[in-house]
Structure formats: C-alpha cells, structure tokens
PDB file of C-alpha atoms and ligand atoms in Angstrom:
ATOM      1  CA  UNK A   1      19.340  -9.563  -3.308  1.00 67.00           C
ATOM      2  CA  UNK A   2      20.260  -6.845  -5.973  1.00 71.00           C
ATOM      3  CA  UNK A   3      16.976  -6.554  -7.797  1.00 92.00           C
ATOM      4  CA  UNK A   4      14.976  -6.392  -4.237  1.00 96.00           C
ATOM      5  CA  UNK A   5      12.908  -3.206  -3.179  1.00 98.00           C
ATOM      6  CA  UNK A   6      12.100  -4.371   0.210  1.00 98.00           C
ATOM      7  CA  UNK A   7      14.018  -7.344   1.849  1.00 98.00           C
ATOM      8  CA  UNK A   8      13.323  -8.221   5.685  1.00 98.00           C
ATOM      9  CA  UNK A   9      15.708 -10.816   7.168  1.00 98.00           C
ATOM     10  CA  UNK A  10      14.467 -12.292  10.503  1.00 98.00           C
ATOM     11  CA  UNK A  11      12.625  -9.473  11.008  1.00 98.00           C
ATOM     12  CA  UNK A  12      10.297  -9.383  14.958  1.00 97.00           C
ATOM     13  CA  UNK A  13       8.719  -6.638  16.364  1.00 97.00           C
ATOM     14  CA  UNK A  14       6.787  -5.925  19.139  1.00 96.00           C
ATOM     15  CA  UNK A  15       5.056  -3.134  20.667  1.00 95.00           C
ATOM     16  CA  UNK A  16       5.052  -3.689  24.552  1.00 89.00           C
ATOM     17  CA  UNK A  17       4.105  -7.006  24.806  1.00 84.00           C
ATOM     18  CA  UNK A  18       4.063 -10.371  22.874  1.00 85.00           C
ATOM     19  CA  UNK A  19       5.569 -10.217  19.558  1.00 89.00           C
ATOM     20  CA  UNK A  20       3.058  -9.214  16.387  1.00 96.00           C
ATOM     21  CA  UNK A  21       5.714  -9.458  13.850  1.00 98.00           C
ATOM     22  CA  UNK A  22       8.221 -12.786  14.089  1.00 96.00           C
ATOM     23  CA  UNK A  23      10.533 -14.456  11.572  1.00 96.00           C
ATOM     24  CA  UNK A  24       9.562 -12.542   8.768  1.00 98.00           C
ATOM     25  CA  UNK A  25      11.889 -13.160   5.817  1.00 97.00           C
ATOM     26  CA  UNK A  26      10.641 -11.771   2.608  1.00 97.00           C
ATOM     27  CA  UNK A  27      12.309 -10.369  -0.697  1.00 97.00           C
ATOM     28  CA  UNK A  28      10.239  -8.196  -2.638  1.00 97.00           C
ATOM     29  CA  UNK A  29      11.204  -7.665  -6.362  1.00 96.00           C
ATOM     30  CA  UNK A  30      11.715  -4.115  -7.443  1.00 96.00           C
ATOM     31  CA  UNK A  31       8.106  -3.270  -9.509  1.00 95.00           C
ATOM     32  CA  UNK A  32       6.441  -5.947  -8.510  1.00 95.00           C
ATOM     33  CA  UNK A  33       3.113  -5.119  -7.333  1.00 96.00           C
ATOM     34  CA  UNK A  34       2.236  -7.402  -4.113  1.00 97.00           C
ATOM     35  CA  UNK A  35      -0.897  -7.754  -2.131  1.00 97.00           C
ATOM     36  CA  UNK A  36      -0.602  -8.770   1.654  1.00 98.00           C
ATOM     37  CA  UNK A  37      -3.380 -10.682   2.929  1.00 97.00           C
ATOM     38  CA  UNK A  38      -4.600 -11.793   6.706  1.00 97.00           C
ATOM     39  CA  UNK A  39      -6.964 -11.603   9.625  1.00 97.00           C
ATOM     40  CA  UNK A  40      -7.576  -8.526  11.894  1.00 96.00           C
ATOM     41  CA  UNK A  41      -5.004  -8.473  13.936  1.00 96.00           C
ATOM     42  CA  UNK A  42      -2.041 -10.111  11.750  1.00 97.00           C
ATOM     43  CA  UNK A  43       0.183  -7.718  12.137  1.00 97.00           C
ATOM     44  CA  UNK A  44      -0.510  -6.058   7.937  1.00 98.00           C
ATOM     45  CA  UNK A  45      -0.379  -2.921   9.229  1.00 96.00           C
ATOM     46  CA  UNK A  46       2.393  -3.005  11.375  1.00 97.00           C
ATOM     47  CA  UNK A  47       4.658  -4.437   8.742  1.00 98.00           C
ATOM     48  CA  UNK A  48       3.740  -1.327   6.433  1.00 98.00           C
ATOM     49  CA  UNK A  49       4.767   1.062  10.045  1.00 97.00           C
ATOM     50  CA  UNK A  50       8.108  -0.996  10.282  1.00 98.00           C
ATOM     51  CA  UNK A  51       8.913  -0.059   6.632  1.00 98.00           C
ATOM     52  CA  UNK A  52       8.072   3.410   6.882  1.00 96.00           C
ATOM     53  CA  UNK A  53       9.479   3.610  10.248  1.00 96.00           C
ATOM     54  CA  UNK A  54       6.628   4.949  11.623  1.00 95.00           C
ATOM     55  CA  UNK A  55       6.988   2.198  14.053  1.00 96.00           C
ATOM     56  CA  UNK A  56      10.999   2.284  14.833  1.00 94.00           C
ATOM     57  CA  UNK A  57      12.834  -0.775  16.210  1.00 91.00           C
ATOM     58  CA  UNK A  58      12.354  -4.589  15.885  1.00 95.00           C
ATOM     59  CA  UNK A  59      14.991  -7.579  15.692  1.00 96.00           C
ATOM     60  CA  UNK A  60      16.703  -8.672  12.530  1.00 97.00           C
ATOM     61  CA  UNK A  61      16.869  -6.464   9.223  1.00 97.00           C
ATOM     62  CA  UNK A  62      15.079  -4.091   7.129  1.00 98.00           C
ATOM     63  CA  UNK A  63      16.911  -3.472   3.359  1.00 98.00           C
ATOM     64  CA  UNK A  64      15.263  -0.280   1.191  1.00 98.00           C
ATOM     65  CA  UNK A  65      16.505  -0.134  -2.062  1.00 97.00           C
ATOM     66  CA  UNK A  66      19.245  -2.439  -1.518  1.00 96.00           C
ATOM     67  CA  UNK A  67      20.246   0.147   2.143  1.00 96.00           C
ATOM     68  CA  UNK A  68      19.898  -1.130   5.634  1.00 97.00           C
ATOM     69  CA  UNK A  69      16.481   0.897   6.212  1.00 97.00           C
ATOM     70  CA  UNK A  70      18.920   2.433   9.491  1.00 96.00           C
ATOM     71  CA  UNK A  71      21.098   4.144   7.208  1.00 97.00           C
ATOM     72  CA  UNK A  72      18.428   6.595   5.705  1.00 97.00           C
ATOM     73  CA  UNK A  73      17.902   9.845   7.024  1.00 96.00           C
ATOM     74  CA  UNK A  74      13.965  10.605   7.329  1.00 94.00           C
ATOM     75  CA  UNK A  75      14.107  12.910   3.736  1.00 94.00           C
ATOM     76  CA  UNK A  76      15.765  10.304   1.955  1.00 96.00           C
ATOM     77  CA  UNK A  77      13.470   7.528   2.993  1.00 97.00           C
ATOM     78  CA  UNK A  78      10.213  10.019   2.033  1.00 96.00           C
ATOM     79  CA  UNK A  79      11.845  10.523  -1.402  1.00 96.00           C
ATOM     80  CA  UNK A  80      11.857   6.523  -1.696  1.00 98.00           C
ATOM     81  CA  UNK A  81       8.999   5.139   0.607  1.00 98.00           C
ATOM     82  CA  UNK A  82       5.079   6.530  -0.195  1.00 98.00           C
ATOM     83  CA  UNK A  83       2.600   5.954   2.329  1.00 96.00           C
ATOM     84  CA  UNK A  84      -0.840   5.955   2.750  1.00 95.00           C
ATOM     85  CA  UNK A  85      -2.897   4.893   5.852  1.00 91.00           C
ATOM     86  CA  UNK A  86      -5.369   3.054   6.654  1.00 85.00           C
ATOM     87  CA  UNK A  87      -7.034   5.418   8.800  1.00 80.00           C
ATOM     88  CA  UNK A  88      -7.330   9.090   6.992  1.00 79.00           C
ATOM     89  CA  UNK A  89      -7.881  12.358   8.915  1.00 78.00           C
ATOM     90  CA  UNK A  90     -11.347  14.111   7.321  1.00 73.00           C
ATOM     91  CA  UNK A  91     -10.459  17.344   9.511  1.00 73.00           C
ATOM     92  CA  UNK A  92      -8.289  18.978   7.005  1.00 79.00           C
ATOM     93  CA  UNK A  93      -9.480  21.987   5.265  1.00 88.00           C
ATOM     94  CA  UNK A  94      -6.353  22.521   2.632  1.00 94.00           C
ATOM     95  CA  UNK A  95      -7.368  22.275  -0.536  1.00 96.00           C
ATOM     96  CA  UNK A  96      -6.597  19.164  -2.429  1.00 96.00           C
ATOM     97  CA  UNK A  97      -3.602  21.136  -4.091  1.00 95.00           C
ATOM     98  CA  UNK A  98      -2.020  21.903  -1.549  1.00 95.00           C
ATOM     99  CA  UNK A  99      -1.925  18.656   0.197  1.00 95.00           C
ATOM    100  CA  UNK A 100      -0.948  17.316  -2.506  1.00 96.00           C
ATOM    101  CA  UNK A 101       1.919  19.520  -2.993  1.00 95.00           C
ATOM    102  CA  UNK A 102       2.903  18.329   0.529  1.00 94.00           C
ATOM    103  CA  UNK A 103       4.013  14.771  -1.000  1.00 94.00           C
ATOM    104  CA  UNK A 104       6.981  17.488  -1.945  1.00 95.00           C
ATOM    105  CA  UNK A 105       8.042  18.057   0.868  1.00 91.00           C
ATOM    106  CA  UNK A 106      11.242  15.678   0.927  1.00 93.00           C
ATOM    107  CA  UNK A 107      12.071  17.191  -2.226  1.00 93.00           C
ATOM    108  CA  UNK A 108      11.765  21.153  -0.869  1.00 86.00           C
ATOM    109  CA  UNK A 109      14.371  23.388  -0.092  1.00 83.00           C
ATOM    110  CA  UNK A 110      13.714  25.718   3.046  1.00 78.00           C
ATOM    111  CA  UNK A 111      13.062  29.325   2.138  1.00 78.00           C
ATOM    112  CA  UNK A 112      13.298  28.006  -1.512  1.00 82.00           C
ATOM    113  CA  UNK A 113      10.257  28.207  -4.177  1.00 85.00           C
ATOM    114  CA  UNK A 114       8.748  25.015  -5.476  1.00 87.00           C
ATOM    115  CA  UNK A 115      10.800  24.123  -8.560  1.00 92.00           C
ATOM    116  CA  UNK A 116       9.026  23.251 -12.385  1.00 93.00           C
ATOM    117  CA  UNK A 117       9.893  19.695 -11.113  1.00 94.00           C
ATOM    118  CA  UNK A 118       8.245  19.911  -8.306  1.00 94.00           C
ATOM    119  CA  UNK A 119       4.988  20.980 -10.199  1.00 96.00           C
ATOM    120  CA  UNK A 120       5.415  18.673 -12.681  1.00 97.00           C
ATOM    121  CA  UNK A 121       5.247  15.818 -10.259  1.00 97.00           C
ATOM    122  CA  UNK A 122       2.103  17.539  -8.635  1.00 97.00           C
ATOM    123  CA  UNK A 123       0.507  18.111 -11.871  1.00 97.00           C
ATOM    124  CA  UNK A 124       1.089  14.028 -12.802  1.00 96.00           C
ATOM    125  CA  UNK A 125      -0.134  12.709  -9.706  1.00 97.00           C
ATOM    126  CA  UNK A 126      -3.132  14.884 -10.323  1.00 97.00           C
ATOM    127  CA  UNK A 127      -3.787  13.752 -13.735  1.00 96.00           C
ATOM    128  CA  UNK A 128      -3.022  10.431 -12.636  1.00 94.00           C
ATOM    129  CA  UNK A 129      -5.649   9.828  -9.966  1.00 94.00           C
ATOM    130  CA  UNK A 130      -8.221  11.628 -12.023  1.00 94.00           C
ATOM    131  CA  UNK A 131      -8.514  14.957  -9.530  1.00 96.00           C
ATOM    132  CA  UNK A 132      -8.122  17.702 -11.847  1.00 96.00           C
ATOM    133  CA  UNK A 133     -11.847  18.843 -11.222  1.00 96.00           C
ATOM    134  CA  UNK A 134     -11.241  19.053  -7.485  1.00 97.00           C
ATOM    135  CA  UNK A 135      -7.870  21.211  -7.112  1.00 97.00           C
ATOM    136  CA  UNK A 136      -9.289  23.940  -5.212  1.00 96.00           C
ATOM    137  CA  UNK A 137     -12.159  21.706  -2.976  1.00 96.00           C
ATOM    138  CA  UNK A 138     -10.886  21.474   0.375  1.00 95.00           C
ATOM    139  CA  UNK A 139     -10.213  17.986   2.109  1.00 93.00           C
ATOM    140  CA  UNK A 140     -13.168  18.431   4.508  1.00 92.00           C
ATOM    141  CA  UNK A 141     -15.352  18.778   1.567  1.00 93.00           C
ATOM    142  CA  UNK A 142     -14.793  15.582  -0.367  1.00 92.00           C
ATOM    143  CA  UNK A 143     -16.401  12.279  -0.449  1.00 89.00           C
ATOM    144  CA  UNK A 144     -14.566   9.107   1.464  1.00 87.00           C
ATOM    145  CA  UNK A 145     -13.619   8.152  -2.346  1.00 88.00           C
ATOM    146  CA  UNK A 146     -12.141  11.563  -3.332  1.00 91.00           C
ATOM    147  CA  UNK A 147     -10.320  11.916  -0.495  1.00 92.00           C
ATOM    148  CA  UNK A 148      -8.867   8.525  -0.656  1.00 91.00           C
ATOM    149  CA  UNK A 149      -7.664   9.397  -4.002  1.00 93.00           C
ATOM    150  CA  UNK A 150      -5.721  12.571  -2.675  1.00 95.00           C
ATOM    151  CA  UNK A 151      -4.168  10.883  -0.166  1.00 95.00           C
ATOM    152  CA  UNK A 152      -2.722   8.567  -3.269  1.00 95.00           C
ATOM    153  CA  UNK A 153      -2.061  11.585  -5.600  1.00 97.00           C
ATOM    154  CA  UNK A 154      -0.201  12.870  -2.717  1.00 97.00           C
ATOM    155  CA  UNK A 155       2.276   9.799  -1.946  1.00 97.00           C
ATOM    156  CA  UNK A 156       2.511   9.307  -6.140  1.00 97.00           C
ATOM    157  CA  UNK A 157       3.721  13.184  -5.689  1.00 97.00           C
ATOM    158  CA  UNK A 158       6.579  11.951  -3.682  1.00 97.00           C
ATOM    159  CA  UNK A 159       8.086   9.937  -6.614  1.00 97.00           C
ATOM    160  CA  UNK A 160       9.230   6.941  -4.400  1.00 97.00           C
ATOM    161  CA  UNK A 161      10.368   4.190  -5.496  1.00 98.00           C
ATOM    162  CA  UNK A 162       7.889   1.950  -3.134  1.00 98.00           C
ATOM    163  CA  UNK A 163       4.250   2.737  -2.625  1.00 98.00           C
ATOM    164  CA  UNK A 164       2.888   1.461   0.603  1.00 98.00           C
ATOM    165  CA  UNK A 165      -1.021   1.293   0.725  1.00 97.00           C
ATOM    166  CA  UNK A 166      -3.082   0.199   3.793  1.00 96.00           C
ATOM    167  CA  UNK A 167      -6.714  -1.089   2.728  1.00 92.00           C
ATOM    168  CA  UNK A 168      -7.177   2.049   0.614  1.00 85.00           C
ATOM    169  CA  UNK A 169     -10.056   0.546  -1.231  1.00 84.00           C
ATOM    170  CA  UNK A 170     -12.023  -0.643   1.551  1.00 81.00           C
ATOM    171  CA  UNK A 171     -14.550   2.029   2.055  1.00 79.00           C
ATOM    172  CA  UNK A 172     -15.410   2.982  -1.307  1.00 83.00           C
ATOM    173  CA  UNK A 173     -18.504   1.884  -3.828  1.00 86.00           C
ATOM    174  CA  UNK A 174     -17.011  -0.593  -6.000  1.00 88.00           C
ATOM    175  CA  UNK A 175     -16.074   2.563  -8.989  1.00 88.00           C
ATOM    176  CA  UNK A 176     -13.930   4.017  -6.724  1.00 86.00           C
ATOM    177  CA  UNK A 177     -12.209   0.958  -5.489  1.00 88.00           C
ATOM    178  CA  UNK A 178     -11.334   0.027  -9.278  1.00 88.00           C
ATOM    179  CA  UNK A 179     -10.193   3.300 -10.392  1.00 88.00           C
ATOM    180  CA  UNK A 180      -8.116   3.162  -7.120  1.00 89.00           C
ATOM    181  CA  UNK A 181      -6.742   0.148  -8.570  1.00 91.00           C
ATOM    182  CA  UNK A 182      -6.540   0.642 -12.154  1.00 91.00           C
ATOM    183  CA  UNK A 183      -4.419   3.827 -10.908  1.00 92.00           C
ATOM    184  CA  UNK A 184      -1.809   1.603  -8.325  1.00 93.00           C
ATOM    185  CA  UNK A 185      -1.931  -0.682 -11.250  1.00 93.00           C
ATOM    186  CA  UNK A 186      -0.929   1.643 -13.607  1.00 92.00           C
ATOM    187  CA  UNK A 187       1.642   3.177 -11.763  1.00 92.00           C
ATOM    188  CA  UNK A 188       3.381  -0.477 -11.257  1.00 93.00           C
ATOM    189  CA  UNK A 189       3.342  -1.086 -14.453  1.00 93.00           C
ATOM    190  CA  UNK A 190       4.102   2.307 -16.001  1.00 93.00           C
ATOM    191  CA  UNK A 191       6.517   4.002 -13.930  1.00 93.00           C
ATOM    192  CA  UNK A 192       8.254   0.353 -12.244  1.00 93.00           C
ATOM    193  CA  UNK A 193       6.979   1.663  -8.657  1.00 97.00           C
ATOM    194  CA  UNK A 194       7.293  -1.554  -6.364  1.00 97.00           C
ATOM    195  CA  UNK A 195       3.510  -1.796  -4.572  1.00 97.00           C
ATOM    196  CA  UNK A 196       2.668  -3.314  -1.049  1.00 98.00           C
ATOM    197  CA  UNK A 197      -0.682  -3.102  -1.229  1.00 97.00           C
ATOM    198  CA  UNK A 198      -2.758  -4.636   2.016  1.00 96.00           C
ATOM    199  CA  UNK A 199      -6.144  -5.220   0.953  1.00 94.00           C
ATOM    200  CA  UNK A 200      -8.910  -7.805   2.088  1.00 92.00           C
ATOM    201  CA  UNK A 201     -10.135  -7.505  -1.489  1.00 90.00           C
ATOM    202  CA  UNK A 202      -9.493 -11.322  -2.296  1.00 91.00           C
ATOM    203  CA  UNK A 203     -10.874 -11.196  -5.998  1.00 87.00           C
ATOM    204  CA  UNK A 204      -9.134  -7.937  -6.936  1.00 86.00           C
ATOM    205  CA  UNK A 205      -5.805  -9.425  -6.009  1.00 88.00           C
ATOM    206  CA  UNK A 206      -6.191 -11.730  -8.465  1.00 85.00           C
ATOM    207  CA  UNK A 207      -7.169  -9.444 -11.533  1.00 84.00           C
ATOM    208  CA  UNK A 208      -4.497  -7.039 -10.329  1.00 86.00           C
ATOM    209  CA  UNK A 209      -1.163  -8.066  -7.986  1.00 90.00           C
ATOM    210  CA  UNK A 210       1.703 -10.313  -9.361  1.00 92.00           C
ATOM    211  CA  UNK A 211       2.509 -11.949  -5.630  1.00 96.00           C
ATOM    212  CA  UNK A 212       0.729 -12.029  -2.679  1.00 97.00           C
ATOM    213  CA  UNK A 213       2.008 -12.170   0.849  1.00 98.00           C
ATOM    214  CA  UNK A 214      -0.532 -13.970   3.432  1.00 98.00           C
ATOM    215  CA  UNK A 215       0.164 -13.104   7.146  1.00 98.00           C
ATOM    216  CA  UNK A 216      -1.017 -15.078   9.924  1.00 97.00           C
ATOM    217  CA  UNK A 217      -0.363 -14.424  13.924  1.00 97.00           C
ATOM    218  CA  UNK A 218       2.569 -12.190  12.917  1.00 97.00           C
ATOM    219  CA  UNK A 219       3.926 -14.952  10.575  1.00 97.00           C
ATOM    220  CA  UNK A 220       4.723 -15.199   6.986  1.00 98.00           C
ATOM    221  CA  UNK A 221       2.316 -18.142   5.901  1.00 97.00           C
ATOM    222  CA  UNK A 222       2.543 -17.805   1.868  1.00 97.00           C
ATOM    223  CA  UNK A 223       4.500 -16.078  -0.290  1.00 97.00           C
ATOM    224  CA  UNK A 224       4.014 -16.381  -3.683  1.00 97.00           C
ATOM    225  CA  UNK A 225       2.099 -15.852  -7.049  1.00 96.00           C
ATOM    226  CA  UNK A 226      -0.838 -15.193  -6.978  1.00 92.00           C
ATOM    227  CA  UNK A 227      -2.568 -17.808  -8.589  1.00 89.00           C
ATOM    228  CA  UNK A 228      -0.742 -20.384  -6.282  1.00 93.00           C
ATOM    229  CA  UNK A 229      -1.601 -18.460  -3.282  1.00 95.00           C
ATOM    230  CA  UNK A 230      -4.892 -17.883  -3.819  1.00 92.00           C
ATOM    231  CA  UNK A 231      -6.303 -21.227  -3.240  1.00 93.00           C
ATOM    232  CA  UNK A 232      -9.202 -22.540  -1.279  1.00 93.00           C
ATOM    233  CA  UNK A 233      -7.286 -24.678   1.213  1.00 95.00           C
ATOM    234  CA  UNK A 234      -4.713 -21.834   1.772  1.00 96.00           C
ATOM    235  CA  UNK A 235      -7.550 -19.477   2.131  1.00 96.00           C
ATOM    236  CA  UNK A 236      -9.209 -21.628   4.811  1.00 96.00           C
ATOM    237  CA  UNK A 237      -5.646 -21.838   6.504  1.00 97.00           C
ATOM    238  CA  UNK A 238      -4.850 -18.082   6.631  1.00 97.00           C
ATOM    239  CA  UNK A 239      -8.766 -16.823   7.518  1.00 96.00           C
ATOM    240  CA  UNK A 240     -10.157 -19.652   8.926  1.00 95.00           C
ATOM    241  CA  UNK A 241     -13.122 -20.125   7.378  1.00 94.00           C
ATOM    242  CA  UNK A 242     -14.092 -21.987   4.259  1.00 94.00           C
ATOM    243  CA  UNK A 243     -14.031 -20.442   0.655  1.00 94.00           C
ATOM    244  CA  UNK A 244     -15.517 -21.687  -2.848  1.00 91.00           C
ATOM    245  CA  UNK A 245     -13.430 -20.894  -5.873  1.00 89.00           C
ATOM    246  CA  UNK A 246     -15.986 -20.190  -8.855  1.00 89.00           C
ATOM    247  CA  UNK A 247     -15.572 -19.530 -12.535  1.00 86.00           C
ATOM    248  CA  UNK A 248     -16.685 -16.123 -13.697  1.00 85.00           C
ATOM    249  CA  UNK A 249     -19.872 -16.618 -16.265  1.00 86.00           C
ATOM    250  CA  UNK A 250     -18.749 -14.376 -18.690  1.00 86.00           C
ATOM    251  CA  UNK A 251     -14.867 -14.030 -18.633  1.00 82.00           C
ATOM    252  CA  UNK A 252     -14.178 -17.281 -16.845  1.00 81.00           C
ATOM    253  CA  UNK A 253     -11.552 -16.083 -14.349  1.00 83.00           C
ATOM    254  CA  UNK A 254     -11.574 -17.733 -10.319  1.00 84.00           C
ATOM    255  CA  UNK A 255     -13.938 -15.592  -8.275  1.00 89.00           C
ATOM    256  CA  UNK A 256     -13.305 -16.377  -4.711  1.00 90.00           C
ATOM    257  CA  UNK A 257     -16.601 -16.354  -2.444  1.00 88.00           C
ATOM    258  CA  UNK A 258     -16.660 -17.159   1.382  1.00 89.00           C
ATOM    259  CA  UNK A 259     -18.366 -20.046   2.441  1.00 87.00           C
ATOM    260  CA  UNK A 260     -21.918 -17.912   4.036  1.00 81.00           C
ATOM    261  CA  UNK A 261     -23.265 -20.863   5.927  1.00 74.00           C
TER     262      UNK A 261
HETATM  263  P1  ADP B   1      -3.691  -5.773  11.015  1.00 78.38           P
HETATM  264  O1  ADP B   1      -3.325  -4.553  10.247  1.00 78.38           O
HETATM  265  O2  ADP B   1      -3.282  -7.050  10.345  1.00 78.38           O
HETATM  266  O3  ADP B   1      -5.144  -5.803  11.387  1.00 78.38           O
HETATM  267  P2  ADP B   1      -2.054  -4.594  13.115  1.00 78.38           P
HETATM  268  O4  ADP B   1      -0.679  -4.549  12.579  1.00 78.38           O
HETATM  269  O5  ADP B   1      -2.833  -3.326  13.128  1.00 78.38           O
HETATM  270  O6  ADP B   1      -2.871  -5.771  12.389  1.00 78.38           O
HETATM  271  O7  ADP B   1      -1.998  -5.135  14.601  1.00 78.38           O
HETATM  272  C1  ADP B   1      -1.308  -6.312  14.958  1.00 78.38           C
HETATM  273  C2  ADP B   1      -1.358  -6.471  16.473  1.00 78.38           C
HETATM  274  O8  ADP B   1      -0.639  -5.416  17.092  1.00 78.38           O
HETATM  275  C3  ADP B   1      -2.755  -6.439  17.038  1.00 78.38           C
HETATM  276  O9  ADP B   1      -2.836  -7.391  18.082  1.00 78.38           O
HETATM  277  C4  ADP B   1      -2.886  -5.033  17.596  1.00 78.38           C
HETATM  278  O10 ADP B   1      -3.754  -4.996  18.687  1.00 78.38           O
HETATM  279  C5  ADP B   1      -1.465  -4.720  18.003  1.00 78.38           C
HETATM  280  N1  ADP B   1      -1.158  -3.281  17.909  1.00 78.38           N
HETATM  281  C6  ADP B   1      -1.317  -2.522  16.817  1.00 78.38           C
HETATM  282  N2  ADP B   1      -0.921  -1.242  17.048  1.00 78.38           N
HETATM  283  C7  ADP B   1      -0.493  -1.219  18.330  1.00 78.38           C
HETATM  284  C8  ADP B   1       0.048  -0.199  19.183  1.00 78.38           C
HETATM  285  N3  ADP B   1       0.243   1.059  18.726  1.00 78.38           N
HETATM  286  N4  ADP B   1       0.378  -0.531  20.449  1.00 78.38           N
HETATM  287  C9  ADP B   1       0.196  -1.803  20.915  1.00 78.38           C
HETATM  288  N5  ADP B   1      -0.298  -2.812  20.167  1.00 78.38           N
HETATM  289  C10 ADP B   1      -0.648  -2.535  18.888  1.00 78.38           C
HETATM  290 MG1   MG B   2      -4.509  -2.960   9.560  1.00 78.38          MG
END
C-alpha cells in the first residue's frame, strides 16, 4: 500500500529451529502509533529485529517506506528506522551528549564536522525527552528512567521516519513510564513518526496507541483499533488468563485488570 510505513507480506522467520515468526501479514499506516501485544515468548521482539535487520533473513517480504527492506543500504535504513532495545547496556560512561549525538551517525560525513543540522536534531531530541539538566552526566551515572530516556532522545536524534520501541516503559516508576509516553506520543502526533511500540502496559495502550497488534505463538492474532482489540475475551485468548474490564471512577475510561484469583 502507498500510505504504509511498514508492510510484511507472508513474512516467517526462524532462528535455528521451529519457526517464531509465521504468516505475518500486516500494513502499518504511516504515523500511526501501534502497540504490539503478547506472551513471553511471542516472537514481539523478534519482529522489531526483523525490521531493523538486526535479525537478517526470513521468508516472504519486508516493505520500509514503501522499499523492499533488501534494497536499503545499512545508513539509509538508520536514517529511516529508530531503535531502542529492550535490554540497555548500563556500562557506558559517555556522557548523555554524546550518545546522543551518536543517533547522527547515519547522517555524518567521515572526517567531516557535525553540521548546524546535525545539532539541531540533537538539541530537539534533548528538549524533547526532557534531558537538558543531564547533558554532561555520564550513562553509568543515571537512573534506569534517565537512561531509558537517552536511549529515546538518541533514536528521536536519528530523525527516522519509524520509531521502534521494545518495552521501554517497563522498568520505570509509573512518572517515568508516562513522560516516556507522553514523549512517543508526542512525537506521533507532532512530527507524523510511525510508532511500533511493544509494551505489556495494557491500560496505557488504550489512553495512548491508535492500533494494536496482538501476537500469539509467532502469529498475528488481532490487528486492529484499539478499542476493538482490547477486549476481555480477546485478552483471555492472546494471554491466557482471564481479565475484568472496569470503568475508571473519575474519568470513566476501560481500565483493564487481570483476573488475581
Ligand atoms: P518476545 O519478545 O515476545 O518475548 P522473542 O521474540 O524474544 O519473544 O522470542 C521469541 C522466541 O524466539 C522465543 O522462543 C525465544 O526463545 C526465541 N529466540 C529469541 N532470540 C533468539 C535467538 N537469538 N536465538 C534462538 N532463539 C531465540
Ligand atoms: Mg521481547
């Protein structure tokens, strides 16, 4: 499709054995923000690997942008695919600068200064994730929350066109996680950058992410809006376990609870 960021037809992958990716077909709107949802194990983060071909190979087709995702040289792809990992190193000891500034790097010229554009992009993905205070603390220095937020300043330094986030909220006190998302929000919204954002965060999907994708064993099991994905028999489906689907007190929006008992 024309308008798609990301469009996998047929798509399989597999590491060594067994398949962990099959018969994915998706088409994924350019600035849409979607959320990807699934067990352990379902193959979320792989899918993110496959885009960024971090994990190379696989059956069927991978579209970027409207290109065949084999047609990109590794600079070109960094100047339209942002990632940031689930996993992120603590044993760094540049300053939060100058990793930053390393979202440039598809951008740089060997031998070449930094251009204003370069620090102009630096300098917005600093405002943006609210790190001007910390420019000059080194990585190994910062909180699990801080450094998270680097790690984002640093892909929105890239300029891509797709931001690719792996559970980024999922080990910070709930401020952090919402000014994570207010800022991946934000940057959807503001500057049209097309979000796959895999998150276990059930009830910030739904104050957040137009369309969520729900992976089970590898497969696409829902793909839709939100609202009509995020339902307690679905839920049950993909997770298998039960859920409750509540009204908010104050604001009256679905709060999604799993069943405790
Ligand atoms: P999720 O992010 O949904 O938890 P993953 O994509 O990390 O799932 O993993 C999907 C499956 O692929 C799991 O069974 C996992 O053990 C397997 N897997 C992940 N990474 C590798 C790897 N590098 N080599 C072999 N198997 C892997
Ligand atoms: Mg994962």
């Amino acid at each position: 499709m024309l308008n798609s960021a990301v469009e996998l037809k047929n798509f399989a992958f597999r590491y060594d054995k067994g398949n962990v990716l099959n018969d994915i077909n998706l088409s994924i709107v350019k600035g849409e923000y979607v959320s990807i949802i699934g067990p352990n194990g379902s193959g979320k983060s792989t899918l993110l690997k496959c885009l960024n071909r971090i994990v190379k190979g696989g059956e069927g087709t991978i579209s970027i942008m409207g290109k065949p995702l084999s047609s990109y040289s590794q600079k070109e792809l960094a100047k339209s695919v942002a990632y940031v990992p689930q996993h992120l190193s603590s044993a760094f000891s540049y300053t939060v600068d100058e990793f930053v500034t390393m979202g440039r790097y598809p951008y740089l010229k060997a031998f070449s200064p930094m251009t204003s554009e370069d620090q102009q992009a630096v300098e917005k993905a600093v405002q943006l994730t609210g790190l001007s205070d910390l420019r000059l603390r080194p990585l190994n220095q910062l909180s699990g929350g801080e450094r998270q937020k680097t790690y984002l300043a640093a892909a929105l330094a890239q300029e891509p066109d797709i931001l690719l986030l792996d559970e980024p909220t999922t080990h910070l006190d709930p401020k952090f996680q919402k000014d994570v998302q207010k800022t991946v929000c934000d940057v959807s919204r503001n500057l049209g950058i097309t979000v796959l954002h895999v998150t276990h965060d059930l009830n910030h999907i739904l104050t957040w992410s137009e369309k969520i994708v729900a992976l089970k064993a590898g497969h696409v099991c829902y793909y839709g809006l939100s609202k009509d994905v995020m339902t307690a028999d679905h839920l049950k489906n993909v997770f298998e376990t039960d859920f409750h689907l509540l009204a908010d007190p104050v604001e009256g929006h679905p709060i999604i609870v799993p069943e405790a008992h």
